[in-house]
CSV table of C-alpha atoms in Angstrom, one decimal:
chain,number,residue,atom,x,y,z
A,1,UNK,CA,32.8,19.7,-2.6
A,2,UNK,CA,32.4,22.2,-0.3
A,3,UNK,CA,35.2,22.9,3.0
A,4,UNK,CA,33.7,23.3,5.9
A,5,UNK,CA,35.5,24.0,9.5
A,6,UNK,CA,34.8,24.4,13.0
A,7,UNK,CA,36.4,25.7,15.8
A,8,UNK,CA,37.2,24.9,18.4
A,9,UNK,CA,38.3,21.2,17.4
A,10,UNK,CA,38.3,20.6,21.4
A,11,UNK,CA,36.8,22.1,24.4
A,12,UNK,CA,36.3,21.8,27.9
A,13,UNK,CA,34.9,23.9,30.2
A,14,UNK,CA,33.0,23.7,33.7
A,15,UNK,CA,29.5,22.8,35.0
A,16,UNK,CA,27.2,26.6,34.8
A,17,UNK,CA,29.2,28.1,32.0
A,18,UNK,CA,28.5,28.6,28.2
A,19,UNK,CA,30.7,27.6,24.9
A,20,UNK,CA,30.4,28.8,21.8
A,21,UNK,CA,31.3,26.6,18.1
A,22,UNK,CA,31.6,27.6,15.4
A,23,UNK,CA,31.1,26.7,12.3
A,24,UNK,CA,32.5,28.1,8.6
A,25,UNK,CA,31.8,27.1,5.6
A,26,UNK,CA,35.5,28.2,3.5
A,27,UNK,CA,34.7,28.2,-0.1
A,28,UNK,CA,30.8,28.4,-0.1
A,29,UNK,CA,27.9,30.7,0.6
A,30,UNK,CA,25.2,27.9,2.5
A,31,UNK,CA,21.8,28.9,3.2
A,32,UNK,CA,21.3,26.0,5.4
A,33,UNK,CA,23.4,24.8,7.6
A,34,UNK,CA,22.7,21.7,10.2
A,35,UNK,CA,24.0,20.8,13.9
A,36,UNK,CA,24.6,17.2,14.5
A,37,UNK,CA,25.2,16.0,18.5
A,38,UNK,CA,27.1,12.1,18.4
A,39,UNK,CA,27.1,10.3,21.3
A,40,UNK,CA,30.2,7.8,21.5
A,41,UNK,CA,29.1,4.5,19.2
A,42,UNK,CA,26.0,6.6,18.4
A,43,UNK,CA,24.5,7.8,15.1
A,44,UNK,CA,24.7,11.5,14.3
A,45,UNK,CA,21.8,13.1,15.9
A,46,UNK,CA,20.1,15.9,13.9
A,47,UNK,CA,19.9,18.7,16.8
A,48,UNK,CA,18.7,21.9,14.4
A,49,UNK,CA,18.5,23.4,10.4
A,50,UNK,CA,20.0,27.0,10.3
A,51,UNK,CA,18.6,29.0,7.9
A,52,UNK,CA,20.7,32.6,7.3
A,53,UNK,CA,18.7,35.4,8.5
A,54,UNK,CA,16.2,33.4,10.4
A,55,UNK,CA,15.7,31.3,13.4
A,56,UNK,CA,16.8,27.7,13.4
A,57,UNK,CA,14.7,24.9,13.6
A,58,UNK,CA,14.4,22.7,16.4
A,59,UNK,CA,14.3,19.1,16.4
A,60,UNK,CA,12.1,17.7,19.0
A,61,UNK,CA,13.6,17.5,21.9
A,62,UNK,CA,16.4,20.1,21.9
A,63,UNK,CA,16.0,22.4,23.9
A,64,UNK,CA,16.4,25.9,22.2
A,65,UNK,CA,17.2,28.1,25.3
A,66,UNK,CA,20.1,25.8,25.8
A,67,UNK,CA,21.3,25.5,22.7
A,68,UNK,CA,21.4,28.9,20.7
A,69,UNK,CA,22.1,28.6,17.0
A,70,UNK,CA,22.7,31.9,15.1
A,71,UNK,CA,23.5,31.5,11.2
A,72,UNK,CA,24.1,35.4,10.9
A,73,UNK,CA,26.3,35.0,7.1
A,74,UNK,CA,26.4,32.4,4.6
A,75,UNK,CA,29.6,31.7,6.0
A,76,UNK,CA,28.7,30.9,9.4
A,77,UNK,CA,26.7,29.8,12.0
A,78,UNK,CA,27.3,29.2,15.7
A,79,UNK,CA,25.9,27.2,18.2
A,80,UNK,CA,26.3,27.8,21.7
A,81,UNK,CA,25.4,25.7,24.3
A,82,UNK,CA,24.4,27.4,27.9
A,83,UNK,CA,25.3,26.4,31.1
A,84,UNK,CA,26.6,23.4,29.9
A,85,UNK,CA,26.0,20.3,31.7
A,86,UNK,CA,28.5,17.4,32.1
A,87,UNK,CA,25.5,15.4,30.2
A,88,UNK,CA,26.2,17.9,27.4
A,89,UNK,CA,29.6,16.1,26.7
A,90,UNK,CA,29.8,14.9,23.3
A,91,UNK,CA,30.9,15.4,19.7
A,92,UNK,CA,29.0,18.2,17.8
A,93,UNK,CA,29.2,18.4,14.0
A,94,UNK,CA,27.7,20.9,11.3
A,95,UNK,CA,27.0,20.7,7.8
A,96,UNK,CA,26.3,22.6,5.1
A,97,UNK,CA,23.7,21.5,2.3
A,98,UNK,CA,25.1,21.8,-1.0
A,99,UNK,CA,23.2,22.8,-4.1
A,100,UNK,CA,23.6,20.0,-6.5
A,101,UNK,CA,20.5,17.8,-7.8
A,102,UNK,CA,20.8,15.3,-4.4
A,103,UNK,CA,20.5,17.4,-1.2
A,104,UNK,CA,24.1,16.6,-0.3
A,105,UNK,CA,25.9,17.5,2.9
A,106,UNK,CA,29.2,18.9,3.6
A,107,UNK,CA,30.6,18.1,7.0
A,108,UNK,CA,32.7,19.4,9.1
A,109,UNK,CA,34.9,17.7,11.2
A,110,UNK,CA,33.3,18.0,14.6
A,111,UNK,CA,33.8,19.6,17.9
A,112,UNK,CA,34.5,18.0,21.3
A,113,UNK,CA,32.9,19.2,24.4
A,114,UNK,CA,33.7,17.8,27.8
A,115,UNK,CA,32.1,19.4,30.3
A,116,UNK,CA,33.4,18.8,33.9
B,1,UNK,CA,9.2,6.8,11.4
B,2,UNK,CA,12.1,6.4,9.1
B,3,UNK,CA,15.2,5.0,10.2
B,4,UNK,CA,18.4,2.9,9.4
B,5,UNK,CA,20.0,-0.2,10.3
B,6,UNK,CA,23.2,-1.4,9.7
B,7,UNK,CA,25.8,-4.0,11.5
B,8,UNK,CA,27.7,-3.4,14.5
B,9,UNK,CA,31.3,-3.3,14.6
B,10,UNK,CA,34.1,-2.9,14.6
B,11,UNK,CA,34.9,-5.1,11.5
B,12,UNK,CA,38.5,-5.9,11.5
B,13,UNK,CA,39.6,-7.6,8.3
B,14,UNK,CA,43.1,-8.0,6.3
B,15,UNK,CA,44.4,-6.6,3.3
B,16,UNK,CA,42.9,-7.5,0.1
B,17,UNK,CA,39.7,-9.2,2.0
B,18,UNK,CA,36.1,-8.7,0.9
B,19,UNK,CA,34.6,-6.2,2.7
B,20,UNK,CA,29.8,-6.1,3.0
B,21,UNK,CA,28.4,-3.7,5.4
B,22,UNK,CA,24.8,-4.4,5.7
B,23,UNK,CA,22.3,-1.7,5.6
B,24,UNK,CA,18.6,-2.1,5.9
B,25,UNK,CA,16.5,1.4,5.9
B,26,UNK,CA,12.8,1.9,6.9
B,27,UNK,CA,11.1,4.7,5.1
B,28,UNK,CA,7.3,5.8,3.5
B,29,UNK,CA,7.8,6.8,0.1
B,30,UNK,CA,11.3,6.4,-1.7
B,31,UNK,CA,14.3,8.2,0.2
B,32,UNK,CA,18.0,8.5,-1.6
B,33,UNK,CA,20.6,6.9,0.0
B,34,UNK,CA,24.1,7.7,1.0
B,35,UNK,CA,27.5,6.1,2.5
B,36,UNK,CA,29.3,8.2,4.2
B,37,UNK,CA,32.6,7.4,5.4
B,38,UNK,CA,34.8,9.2,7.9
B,39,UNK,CA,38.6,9.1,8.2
B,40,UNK,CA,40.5,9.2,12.1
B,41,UNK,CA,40.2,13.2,12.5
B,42,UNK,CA,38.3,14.2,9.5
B,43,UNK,CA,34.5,15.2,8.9
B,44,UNK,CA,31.7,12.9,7.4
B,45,UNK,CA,32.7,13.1,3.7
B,46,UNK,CA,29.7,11.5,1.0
B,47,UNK,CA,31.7,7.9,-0.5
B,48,UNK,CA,28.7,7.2,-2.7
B,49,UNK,CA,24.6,7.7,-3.0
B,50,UNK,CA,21.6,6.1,-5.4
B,51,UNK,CA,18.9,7.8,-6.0
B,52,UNK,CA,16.2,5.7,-6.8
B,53,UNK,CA,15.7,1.5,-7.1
B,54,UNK,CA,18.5,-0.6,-8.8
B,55,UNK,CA,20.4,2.2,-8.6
B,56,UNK,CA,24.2,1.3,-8.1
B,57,UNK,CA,26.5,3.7,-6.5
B,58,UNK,CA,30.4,3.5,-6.3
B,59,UNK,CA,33.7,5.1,-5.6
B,60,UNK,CA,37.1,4.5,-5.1
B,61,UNK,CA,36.0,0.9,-5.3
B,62,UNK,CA,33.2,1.0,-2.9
B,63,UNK,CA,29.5,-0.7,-4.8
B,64,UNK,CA,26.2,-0.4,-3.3
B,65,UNK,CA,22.6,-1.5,-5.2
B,66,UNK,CA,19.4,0.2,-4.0
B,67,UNK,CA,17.5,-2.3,-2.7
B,68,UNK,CA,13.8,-1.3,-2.8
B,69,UNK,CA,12.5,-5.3,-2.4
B,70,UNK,CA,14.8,-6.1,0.5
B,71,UNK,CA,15.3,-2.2,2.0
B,72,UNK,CA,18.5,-2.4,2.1
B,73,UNK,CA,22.1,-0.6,0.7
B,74,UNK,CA,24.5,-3.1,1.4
B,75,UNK,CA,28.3,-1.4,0.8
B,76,UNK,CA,30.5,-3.8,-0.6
B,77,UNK,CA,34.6,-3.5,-1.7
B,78,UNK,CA,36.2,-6.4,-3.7
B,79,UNK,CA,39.7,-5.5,-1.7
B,80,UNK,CA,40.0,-3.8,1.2
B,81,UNK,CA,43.2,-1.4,2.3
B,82,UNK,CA,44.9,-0.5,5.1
B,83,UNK,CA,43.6,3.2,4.1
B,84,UNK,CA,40.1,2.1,4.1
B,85,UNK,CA,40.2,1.9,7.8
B,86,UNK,CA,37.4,4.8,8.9
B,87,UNK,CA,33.6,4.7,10.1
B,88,UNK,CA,31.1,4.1,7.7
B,89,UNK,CA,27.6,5.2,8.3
B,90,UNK,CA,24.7,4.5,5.9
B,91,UNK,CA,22.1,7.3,5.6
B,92,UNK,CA,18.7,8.1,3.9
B,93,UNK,CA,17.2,11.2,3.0
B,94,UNK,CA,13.6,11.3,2.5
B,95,UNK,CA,11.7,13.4,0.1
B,96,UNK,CA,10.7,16.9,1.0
B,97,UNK,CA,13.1,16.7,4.3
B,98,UNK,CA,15.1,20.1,3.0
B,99,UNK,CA,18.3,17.4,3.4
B,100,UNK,CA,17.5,16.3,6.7
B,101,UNK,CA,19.9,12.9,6.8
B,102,UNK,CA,18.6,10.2,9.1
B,103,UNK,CA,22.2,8.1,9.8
B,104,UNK,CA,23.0,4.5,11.2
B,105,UNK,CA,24.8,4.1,14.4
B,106,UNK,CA,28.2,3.3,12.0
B,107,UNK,CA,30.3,1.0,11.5
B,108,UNK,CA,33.9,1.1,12.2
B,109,UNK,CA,36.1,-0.9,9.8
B,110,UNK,CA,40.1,-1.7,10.7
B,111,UNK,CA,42.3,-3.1,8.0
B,112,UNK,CA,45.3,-5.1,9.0
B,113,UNK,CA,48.5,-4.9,6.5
């Protein structure tokens, strides 16, 4: 399967200001990429699709002016989130859909964001 | 709305025990289902999926039946290891989503030497 990475692995950063993630995918051209949020002893939350070249899709509910997704290459998308809350702590994952048969994810392995 | 159910844990269990992790799913039409597993400090990686009803998937020891009559994708292992400790989360994707995975809260399994 497909290697995917993200960086930073850990963050933390104060109340007002913005952080950027990043994801890669290492050995793979994706078209679609996805940002998961996971609460602690929470299921992965589907934030937003990223589609290179285009604007993400929202799920409802995420706010888009807060968190900015931009899947500029097939290699990577970012997703910043803006004047980060200390509600805004949490684990944030991407994936990359593969192109097999079964619409199969590759995950990275997650970033956490404590925001103080 | 489509969603999925499986059991709380954490599951601690010893070596060489029977290991089920019940998942029930709630979707319209007929989704494919995954178990995903992830290891202390890794990313989600795919253990096994099935398709369609009656399907059975499996890896590295790990069974689960597609269930259409009872919903549900139970994950079963015949012997449990100490490297099998991780979080499982069941998952379905339903049709015309463009991959959009709907998980279970997970369930974290411990295996005791």
């Amino acid at each position: 399967g497909a290697v995917v990475s993200q960086h930073p692995s850990w963050v933390i950063c104060k109340s007002g200001t913005s952080v950027k993630i990043e994801c890669r995918s290492l050995d793979f051209q994706a078209t679609t990429m996805f940002w998961y949020r996971q609460f602690p002893k929470q299921s992965l939350m589907l934030m937003a699709t990223s589609n290179e070249g285009s604007k993400a899709t929202y799920e409802q509910g995420v706010e888009k002016d807060k968190f900015l997704i931009n899947h500029a290459s097939l290699t990577l998308s970012t997703l910043t989130v803006t004047s980060a809350h200390p509600e805004d702590s949490s684990f944030y994952i991407c994936s990359l859909l593969g192109q097999g048969p079964i619409d199969e994810q590759y995950f990275g392995p997650g970033t956490r964001l404590t925001v103080t | 709305g489509n969603s999925v159910t499986q059991m709380e844990g954490p599951v601690t269990l010893s070596e060489e025990a029977f290991l089920t992790i019940n998942c029930t799913y709630t979707a319209t039409g007929y989704p494919s289902l995954f178990w995903y597993v992830q290891y202390p400090g890794e990313g989600l990686q795919l253990l096994l999926k099935a398709t369609k009803a009656d399907d059975k998937g499996s890896n590295k020891g790990f069974e689960a039946t597609y269930r259409k009559e009872t919903t549900s994708f139970h994950l079963e292992k015949g012997s449990v290891q100490v490297s099998d400790s991780a979080v499982y989360f069941c998952a379905l994707i339903y049709g015309g989503s463009q991959g959009n995975l709907i998980f279970g809260k997970g369930t974290k399994l411990s295996v005791k030497p």
